[in-house]
């Protein structure tokens, strides 16, 4: 409900959203963090700064993303820290953080297909020119035997692509 309230800019729900940010449930905290950022609720900045320190990565990233979009540009460091550790949700968030271009370009050379694909998508969001082979890889060309699934965080405010071997295709080719 909070996410839909935020997307639809339901100003009358600002109070309950601020209260939800103090809830003990990490799912509520993630949703509230997202909503505070989308609605541009600057009164939530102190709470978002606390949530950015959460031990739940999805809460910390959602809060940092909202802080960044509320003008607290130093919050990108939290997202970048998770992206350095190959967190796919963090890579997705960096698509709207133009200062993160060097990190995303570095991730194009990762050994992990999931990391390369999510970094490619983030760079495409930035309208960045990137090597054609990375674009083709992200468009799933020549990947027989691999399925792609969209993965979501607990409150569905973060998303990433993940690869999964499709054993039916792989076994039929042998």
Short mmCIF file of C-alpha atoms in Angstrom, two decimals:
data_model
loop_
_atom_site.label_atom_id
_atom_site.label_comp_id
_atom_site.label_asym_id
_atom_site.label_seq_id
_atom_site.Cartn_x
_atom_site.Cartn_y
_atom_site.Cartn_z
CA UNK A 1 0.00 0.00 0.00
CA UNK A 2 2.85 2.37 0.85
CA UNK A 3 4.53 1.83 -2.48
CA UNK A 4 1.31 2.56 -4.39
CA UNK A 5 0.70 5.61 -2.20
CA UNK A 6 4.15 6.90 -3.10
CA UNK A 7 3.80 6.23 -6.80
CA UNK A 8 0.41 7.99 -6.80
CA UNK A 9 1.78 10.88 -4.66
CA UNK A 10 -0.86 10.44 -1.94
CA UNK A 11 0.22 13.35 0.28
CA UNK A 12 -2.41 12.55 2.92
CA UNK A 13 -0.46 9.36 3.73
CA UNK A 14 2.79 11.19 4.48
CA UNK A 15 2.31 10.80 8.27
CA UNK A 16 1.73 7.03 8.19
CA UNK A 17 4.70 6.62 5.82
CA UNK A 18 6.97 8.52 8.22
CA UNK A 19 5.70 6.30 11.05
CA UNK A 20 6.30 3.14 9.02
CA UNK A 21 9.97 4.10 8.68
CA UNK A 22 10.29 3.57 12.46
CA UNK A 23 8.62 0.14 12.33
CA UNK A 24 10.74 -2.83 13.40
CA UNK A 25 9.90 -4.87 10.30
CA UNK A 26 12.63 -4.56 7.65
CA UNK A 27 10.01 -4.99 4.92
CA UNK A 28 8.09 -1.98 6.27
CA UNK A 29 11.35 -0.04 6.55
CA UNK A 30 12.27 -0.82 2.95
CA UNK A 31 8.84 0.21 1.66
CA UNK A 32 8.84 3.39 3.76
CA UNK A 33 12.35 4.27 2.57
CA UNK A 34 11.24 3.91 -1.02
CA UNK A 35 8.08 5.96 -0.42
CA UNK A 36 9.94 8.79 1.33
CA UNK A 37 12.25 9.14 -1.65
CA UNK A 38 9.60 8.88 -4.35
CA UNK A 39 7.36 11.40 -2.60
CA UNK A 40 10.28 13.74 -1.86
CA UNK A 41 9.52 13.87 1.86
CA UNK A 42 12.52 15.77 3.21
CA UNK A 43 11.32 15.42 6.83
CA UNK A 44 12.25 11.76 6.44
CA UNK A 45 15.96 12.45 5.84
CA UNK A 46 17.03 11.86 9.48
CA UNK A 47 15.18 8.53 9.56
CA UNK A 48 16.60 7.55 6.16
CA UNK A 49 20.11 8.24 7.45
CA UNK A 50 19.47 5.78 10.29
CA UNK A 51 17.95 3.19 7.95
CA UNK A 52 20.96 3.51 5.64
CA UNK A 53 22.93 1.84 8.46
CA UNK A 54 20.55 -1.13 8.69
CA UNK A 55 21.99 -4.63 8.85
CA UNK A 56 19.44 -5.59 6.18
CA UNK A 57 21.09 -4.73 2.87
CA UNK A 58 17.81 -4.11 1.05
CA UNK A 59 16.76 -1.57 3.72
CA UNK A 60 20.15 0.17 3.66
CA UNK A 61 20.15 0.38 -0.15
CA UNK A 62 16.55 1.61 -0.38
CA UNK A 63 17.27 4.29 2.23
CA UNK A 64 20.53 5.32 0.53
CA UNK A 65 18.80 5.52 -2.85
CA UNK A 66 16.08 7.77 -1.42
CA UNK A 67 18.66 9.94 0.32
CA UNK A 68 20.59 10.30 -2.93
CA UNK A 69 17.46 11.37 -4.80
CA UNK A 70 16.58 13.79 -1.98
CA UNK A 71 19.89 15.58 -2.61
CA UNK A 72 22.05 13.77 -0.05
CA UNK A 73 24.61 12.82 -2.71
CA UNK A 74 27.05 11.22 -0.26
CA UNK A 75 24.52 8.39 0.17
CA UNK A 76 25.69 6.92 -3.14
CA UNK A 77 28.73 5.60 -1.27
CA UNK A 78 26.48 3.08 0.50
CA UNK A 79 25.06 1.84 -2.79
CA UNK A 80 28.53 1.70 -4.35
CA UNK A 81 29.84 -0.31 -1.38
CA UNK A 82 27.18 -2.97 -2.00
CA UNK A 83 27.84 -2.84 -5.76
CA UNK A 84 31.56 -3.41 -5.13
CA UNK A 85 30.50 -6.64 -3.40
CA UNK A 86 28.54 -7.62 -6.55
CA UNK A 87 25.10 -7.00 -5.04
CA UNK A 88 22.77 -7.12 -8.04
CA UNK A 89 20.19 -4.79 -6.49
CA UNK A 90 22.89 -2.17 -5.90
CA UNK A 91 24.04 -2.45 -9.51
CA UNK A 92 20.47 -1.77 -10.61
CA UNK A 93 20.22 1.31 -8.40
CA UNK A 94 23.41 2.70 -9.92
CA UNK A 95 21.60 3.13 -13.22
CA UNK A 96 20.38 6.50 -11.90
CA UNK A 97 23.69 7.45 -10.25
CA UNK A 98 25.80 8.97 -13.02
CA UNK A 99 28.86 9.36 -10.81
CA UNK A 100 29.01 5.56 -10.57
CA UNK A 101 29.92 5.08 -14.24
CA UNK A 102 33.55 4.01 -13.50
CA UNK A 103 32.37 1.30 -11.10
CA UNK A 104 29.78 0.03 -13.57
CA UNK A 105 32.37 -0.07 -16.37
CA UNK A 106 34.64 -2.09 -14.08
CA UNK A 107 31.79 -4.54 -13.39
CA UNK A 108 31.48 -5.23 -17.14
CA UNK A 109 34.66 -7.31 -16.71
CA UNK A 110 33.29 -9.41 -13.85
CA UNK A 111 33.45 -13.19 -14.06
CA UNK A 112 29.79 -13.32 -13.02
CA UNK A 113 27.26 -13.23 -15.86
CA UNK A 114 24.65 -11.81 -13.45
CA UNK A 115 26.96 -8.92 -12.51
CA UNK A 116 27.86 -8.16 -16.14
CA UNK A 117 24.22 -8.15 -17.24
CA UNK A 118 23.02 -5.90 -14.40
CA UNK A 119 25.96 -3.51 -14.89
CA UNK A 120 25.16 -3.37 -18.62
CA UNK A 121 21.51 -2.57 -17.94
CA UNK A 122 22.52 0.17 -15.46
CA UNK A 123 24.87 1.73 -18.04
CA UNK A 124 22.15 1.59 -20.68
CA UNK A 125 19.86 3.44 -18.24
CA UNK A 126 22.52 6.14 -18.19
CA UNK A 127 22.50 6.17 -22.01
CA UNK A 128 26.16 5.20 -21.88
CA UNK A 129 28.00 3.90 -24.93
CA UNK A 130 29.25 0.45 -24.04
CA UNK A 131 30.82 -2.39 -26.03
CA UNK A 132 28.41 -4.21 -28.32
CA UNK A 133 29.26 -7.63 -26.83
CA UNK A 134 27.98 -6.44 -23.44
CA UNK A 135 24.74 -5.22 -24.99
CA UNK A 136 24.26 -8.50 -26.83
CA UNK A 137 24.92 -10.40 -23.63
CA UNK A 138 22.31 -8.31 -21.80
CA UNK A 139 19.83 -8.93 -24.59
CA UNK A 140 20.30 -12.64 -24.02
CA UNK A 141 21.66 -13.49 -27.44
CA UNK A 142 23.53 -16.82 -27.70
CA UNK A 143 22.58 -18.04 -24.24
CA UNK A 144 20.90 -21.35 -24.92
CA UNK A 145 20.31 -23.25 -21.76
CA UNK A 146 20.02 -20.21 -19.51
CA UNK A 147 16.80 -18.72 -18.18
CA UNK A 148 16.55 -15.17 -16.87
CA UNK A 149 14.36 -14.31 -13.92
CA UNK A 150 13.53 -11.00 -12.35
CA UNK A 151 14.40 -11.08 -8.66
CA UNK A 152 12.86 -8.67 -6.16
CA UNK A 153 13.76 -7.46 -2.68
CA UNK A 154 11.37 -8.21 0.19
CA UNK A 155 9.15 -5.16 -0.33
CA UNK A 156 9.61 -5.28 -4.13
CA UNK A 157 11.30 -1.86 -4.32
CA UNK A 158 14.57 -3.27 -5.69
CA UNK A 159 14.98 -5.61 -8.64
CA UNK A 160 17.70 -7.42 -10.57
CA UNK A 161 18.07 -10.04 -13.27
CA UNK A 162 19.43 -13.45 -12.31
CA UNK A 163 20.47 -16.30 -14.56
CA UNK A 164 19.44 -19.90 -13.99
CA UNK A 165 20.60 -22.92 -15.99
CA UNK A 166 17.76 -24.50 -17.96
CA UNK A 167 18.69 -28.15 -17.57
CA UNK A 168 16.09 -29.38 -20.11
CA UNK A 169 17.77 -27.42 -22.91
CA UNK A 170 21.27 -28.32 -21.72
CA UNK A 171 20.51 -32.04 -21.49
CA UNK A 172 18.78 -32.12 -24.90
CA UNK A 173 21.91 -30.66 -26.53
CA UNK A 174 24.14 -33.45 -25.15
#
